[in-house]
């Protein structure tokens, strides 16, 4: 029996944004827009699988990831990781949210050292070297991140997410904006990690290559969830979706 590692129940996230007033009345009584980014979503993720969240822009992929990792609080519903609340399980998760969590005015090495210290990793020097060798950016470790190519930044962001050897890796668009060769390399690394992985993407190729299951997301809902045998049908449905928001 497959072991459930993440259980998402009835998850919902609403964003309320105020609109710019266009009249005096609206200045005093501002209008709001409510966006339901994640809508009554249920999903189980199993140990060792790679699950892809595929969907068009604005579908709710990043919001879902932020909810799973506890960066955002849900409006309602819950996520359990190995049966516990997210707050108790943050250490077993590694998150790569684009290049958001790396500092450009530090070297790659100092970035990784900073995060290694947060996780109280004793032998951080050998961990940093090990990861930079694994992800092939060792030669750039002592250069400033602001001079890195996008590909090297991605490798560093992935290493940062993996610094504390987390059981679960969550990757938001890990190859966004990268050329074919670098994307291929990064995908190769992800494929060999042997962890439970959730990744978002809007590249079909990436989803097919990496994932055991793909959840097709649109308007905050999972509209289809398939294993490899039915990827073709799911991708057909994906190609028929337009940009939603
Ligand atoms: N902080 C926020 N405040 C208001 N609305 C938000 C916020 N974050 C996301 N949204 C809205 O929630 C919806 C889902 O956004 P989200 O970023 O999760 O989509 P996505 O699937 O990751 O899209 P993309 O492929 O463009 O990254 C969108 O309509 C977006 O405008
Ligand atoms: Mg996103």
XYZ file of C-alpha atoms and ligand atoms in Angstrom:
277
model
C 0.000 0.000 0.000
C 1.399 3.426 -0.970
C 2.172 5.664 1.951
C 0.419 9.034 1.931
C 2.933 11.718 2.747
C 0.823 14.834 2.128
C -2.945 15.056 2.520
C -4.746 18.129 1.265
C -8.381 18.475 2.268
C -10.860 21.021 1.010
C -8.194 23.657 0.599
C -9.338 27.112 -0.371
C -7.535 30.421 -0.688
C -9.202 33.727 -1.447
C -7.300 36.909 -2.127
C -9.070 40.188 -1.575
C -7.503 43.119 -3.401
C -8.680 46.710 -3.332
C -9.214 48.391 -6.679
C -8.002 51.885 -7.457
C -10.826 54.402 -6.885
C -12.139 56.016 -10.070
C -14.624 58.367 -8.384
C -14.963 60.277 -5.123
C -17.516 57.764 -3.860
C -15.113 54.922 -4.547
C -12.403 56.851 -2.770
C -14.446 56.670 0.427
C -15.996 53.268 -0.303
C -13.278 51.383 -2.165
C -14.243 48.429 -4.291
C -12.626 45.041 -3.819
C -12.019 42.089 -6.026
C -12.031 38.612 -4.563
C -9.978 36.012 -6.388
C -10.402 32.382 -5.487
C -6.884 31.153 -6.219
C -7.374 27.656 -4.799
C -10.881 26.279 -4.690
C -11.992 23.330 -2.507
C -8.997 21.289 -3.539
C -8.380 17.711 -2.395
C -5.171 15.838 -3.148
C -3.066 13.027 -1.678
C 0.630 12.810 -2.450
C 2.446 9.516 -1.972
C 5.938 8.809 -0.725
C 8.542 8.651 -3.477
C 6.356 9.920 -6.300
C 6.912 12.953 -8.492
C 3.679 14.817 -8.870
C 3.333 17.593 -11.417
C 0.976 20.525 -11.092
C 0.347 21.600 -14.654
C -1.820 24.542 -15.547
C -1.996 27.829 -17.417
C -0.941 31.196 -15.973
C -3.028 32.150 -12.983
C -4.352 28.617 -12.456
C -3.327 28.629 -8.794
C -0.185 26.462 -8.874
C 2.115 28.775 -6.928
C -0.602 29.587 -4.406
C -1.155 25.880 -3.829
C 2.563 25.385 -3.222
C 2.642 28.308 -0.816
C -0.261 26.782 1.083
C 1.352 23.338 1.228
C 4.598 24.810 2.560
C 2.922 27.115 5.068
C 4.033 30.380 3.437
C 0.354 31.284 3.111
C -2.526 30.436 5.412
C -5.577 28.960 3.734
C -8.964 30.656 3.909
C -10.288 27.211 4.833
C -9.325 23.559 4.641
C -6.046 21.988 5.685
C -2.823 20.300 4.637
C -1.241 17.550 6.681
C 2.291 16.340 6.181
C 2.870 12.850 7.530
C -0.241 13.329 9.612
C 0.954 16.561 11.246
C 0.453 20.291 10.768
C 2.869 22.041 8.400
C 4.429 24.107 11.207
C 5.831 20.947 12.771
C 7.136 19.572 9.488
C 8.911 22.479 7.839
C 12.291 20.788 8.204
C 11.341 17.841 6.032
C 10.396 20.125 3.152
C 12.722 21.851 0.717
C 11.189 24.635 -1.348
C 12.439 26.199 -4.562
C 10.324 29.186 -5.444
C 12.051 30.450 -8.560
C 15.113 32.461 -7.503
C 13.212 34.219 -4.739
C 15.185 32.851 -1.865
C 18.736 33.565 -2.940
C 20.679 36.752 -2.321
C 22.272 38.266 -5.382
C 24.905 40.304 -3.546
C 26.436 37.269 -1.898
C 28.439 34.419 -3.366
C 26.776 31.085 -4.029
C 28.824 29.608 -1.204
C 27.718 32.259 1.305
C 24.091 31.825 0.256
C 24.266 28.123 0.976
C 26.226 28.665 4.193
C 23.566 31.130 5.397
C 20.775 28.605 4.881
C 22.870 25.724 6.224
C 23.250 27.702 9.453
C 19.492 28.233 9.677
C 19.094 24.468 9.549
C 21.987 24.012 11.993
C 23.969 21.822 9.609
C 27.270 21.124 11.336
C 29.472 20.067 8.456
C 28.124 22.701 6.083
C 31.336 23.040 4.071
C 31.288 19.454 2.831
C 27.498 19.598 2.278
C 27.889 22.708 0.101
C 30.705 21.137 -1.898
C 28.758 17.891 -2.285
C 25.684 19.710 -3.621
C 27.661 21.972 -5.939
C 29.344 18.914 -7.402
C 26.074 17.026 -7.745
C 24.375 19.955 -9.480
C 27.498 20.956 -11.409
C 28.128 24.538 -10.362
C 31.195 24.070 -8.181
C 33.310 26.394 -10.323
C 30.981 29.308 -9.557
C 30.634 28.816 -5.794
C 32.826 31.777 -4.873
C 31.419 34.196 -7.438
C 28.686 36.697 -6.688
C 25.219 35.481 -7.633
C 24.490 38.739 -9.493
C 27.018 37.555 -12.098
C 25.512 34.084 -12.459
C 23.745 32.931 -15.595
C 20.083 31.974 -15.178
C 21.063 28.302 -15.367
C 23.594 28.600 -12.541
C 21.077 30.589 -10.467
C 18.598 27.755 -10.916
C 21.139 25.181 -9.811
C 21.965 27.276 -6.754
C 18.262 27.717 -5.933
C 17.814 23.957 -6.180
C 20.855 23.356 -3.967
C 19.451 25.832 -1.437
C 16.197 23.895 -1.337
C 18.163 20.665 -0.788
C 20.711 21.913 1.732
C 19.095 20.172 4.733
C 18.479 16.907 2.816
C 14.675 17.255 3.011
C 12.413 14.273 2.460
C 10.038 16.258 0.264
C 11.078 18.716 -2.434
C 8.667 21.291 -3.758
C 9.721 23.104 -6.908
C 7.881 26.008 -8.502
C 8.708 26.217 -12.225
C 12.263 24.890 -11.803
C 13.267 25.497 -15.430
C 11.388 28.713 -16.164
C 13.241 30.812 -18.698
C 16.131 28.368 -19.178
C 17.399 27.251 -22.572
C 16.820 23.697 -23.777
C 20.217 22.353 -22.735
C 20.211 23.767 -19.220
C 16.563 22.728 -18.702
C 17.522 19.219 -19.758
C 20.384 19.184 -17.236
C 18.218 20.439 -14.379
C 15.524 17.895 -15.248
C 18.185 15.178 -15.226
C 19.242 16.218 -11.729
C 15.662 16.312 -10.474
C 15.005 12.879 -11.940
C 17.899 11.336 -10.053
C 17.067 12.689 -6.619
C 14.829 9.813 -5.571
C 12.666 11.943 -3.274
C 9.015 12.807 -3.023
C 8.711 15.760 -5.377
C 5.946 18.185 -6.218
C 6.679 20.500 -9.086
C 4.711 23.081 -10.963
C 5.223 23.680 -14.614
C 3.492 24.851 -17.703
C 5.853 22.911 -19.941
C 4.263 19.682 -21.159
C 7.627 18.091 -21.884
C 8.793 18.675 -18.341
C 5.634 17.188 -16.882
C 5.855 14.089 -19.090
C 9.555 13.491 -18.464
C 9.578 13.943 -14.727
C 6.202 13.052 -13.306
C 4.580 9.826 -12.172
C 1.264 11.658 -11.951
C 0.087 14.979 -13.288
C -2.663 17.114 -11.793
C -4.147 19.499 -14.328
C -5.112 22.704 -12.561
C -7.393 25.421 -13.810
C -9.227 28.152 -11.912
C -7.899 26.835 -8.605
C -9.285 23.348 -9.103
C -7.791 20.016 -10.109
C -9.748 19.246 -13.217
C -7.924 16.029 -13.998
C -5.388 13.797 -12.231
C -3.713 11.020 -14.205
C -0.920 8.465 -14.137
C 1.462 7.998 -17.073
C -0.923 5.780 -19.074
C -3.335 8.665 -19.527
C -0.945 11.616 -19.868
C -1.883 11.953 -23.532
C -5.524 12.597 -22.739
C -4.622 15.028 -19.965
C -2.227 16.969 -22.209
C -4.882 17.245 -24.879
C -7.192 18.803 -22.314
C -4.373 21.128 -21.191
C -3.779 22.335 -24.753
C -7.435 23.276 -24.998
C -7.269 25.568 -21.949
C -6.598 29.226 -22.608
C -5.057 31.727 -20.260
C -7.620 32.013 -17.519
C -6.867 35.122 -15.520
N -0.868 37.913 -3.273
C -1.893 37.897 -4.123
N -2.872 38.830 -4.051
C -3.928 38.814 -4.896
N -4.123 37.889 -5.843
C -3.195 36.929 -5.966
C -2.028 36.878 -5.119
N -1.286 35.796 -5.477
C -1.938 35.201 -6.489
N -3.079 35.887 -6.782
C -4.058 35.519 -7.816
O -4.399 34.160 -7.616
C -4.530 33.485 -8.870
C -3.587 32.298 -8.912
O -2.266 32.786 -8.962
P -0.986 31.834 -8.923
O 0.207 32.709 -8.895
O -1.149 30.853 -7.837
O -1.103 31.093 -10.319
P -0.041 30.190 -11.093
O -0.777 28.987 -11.564
O 1.170 29.988 -10.260
O 0.310 31.087 -12.347
P 1.680 31.251 -13.179
O 1.748 30.102 -14.140
O 1.509 32.541 -13.882
O 2.833 31.246 -12.211
C -4.254 34.536 -9.937
O -5.487 35.064 -10.376
C -3.459 35.591 -9.210
O -3.668 36.861 -9.768
Mg 3.175 30.403 -10.508
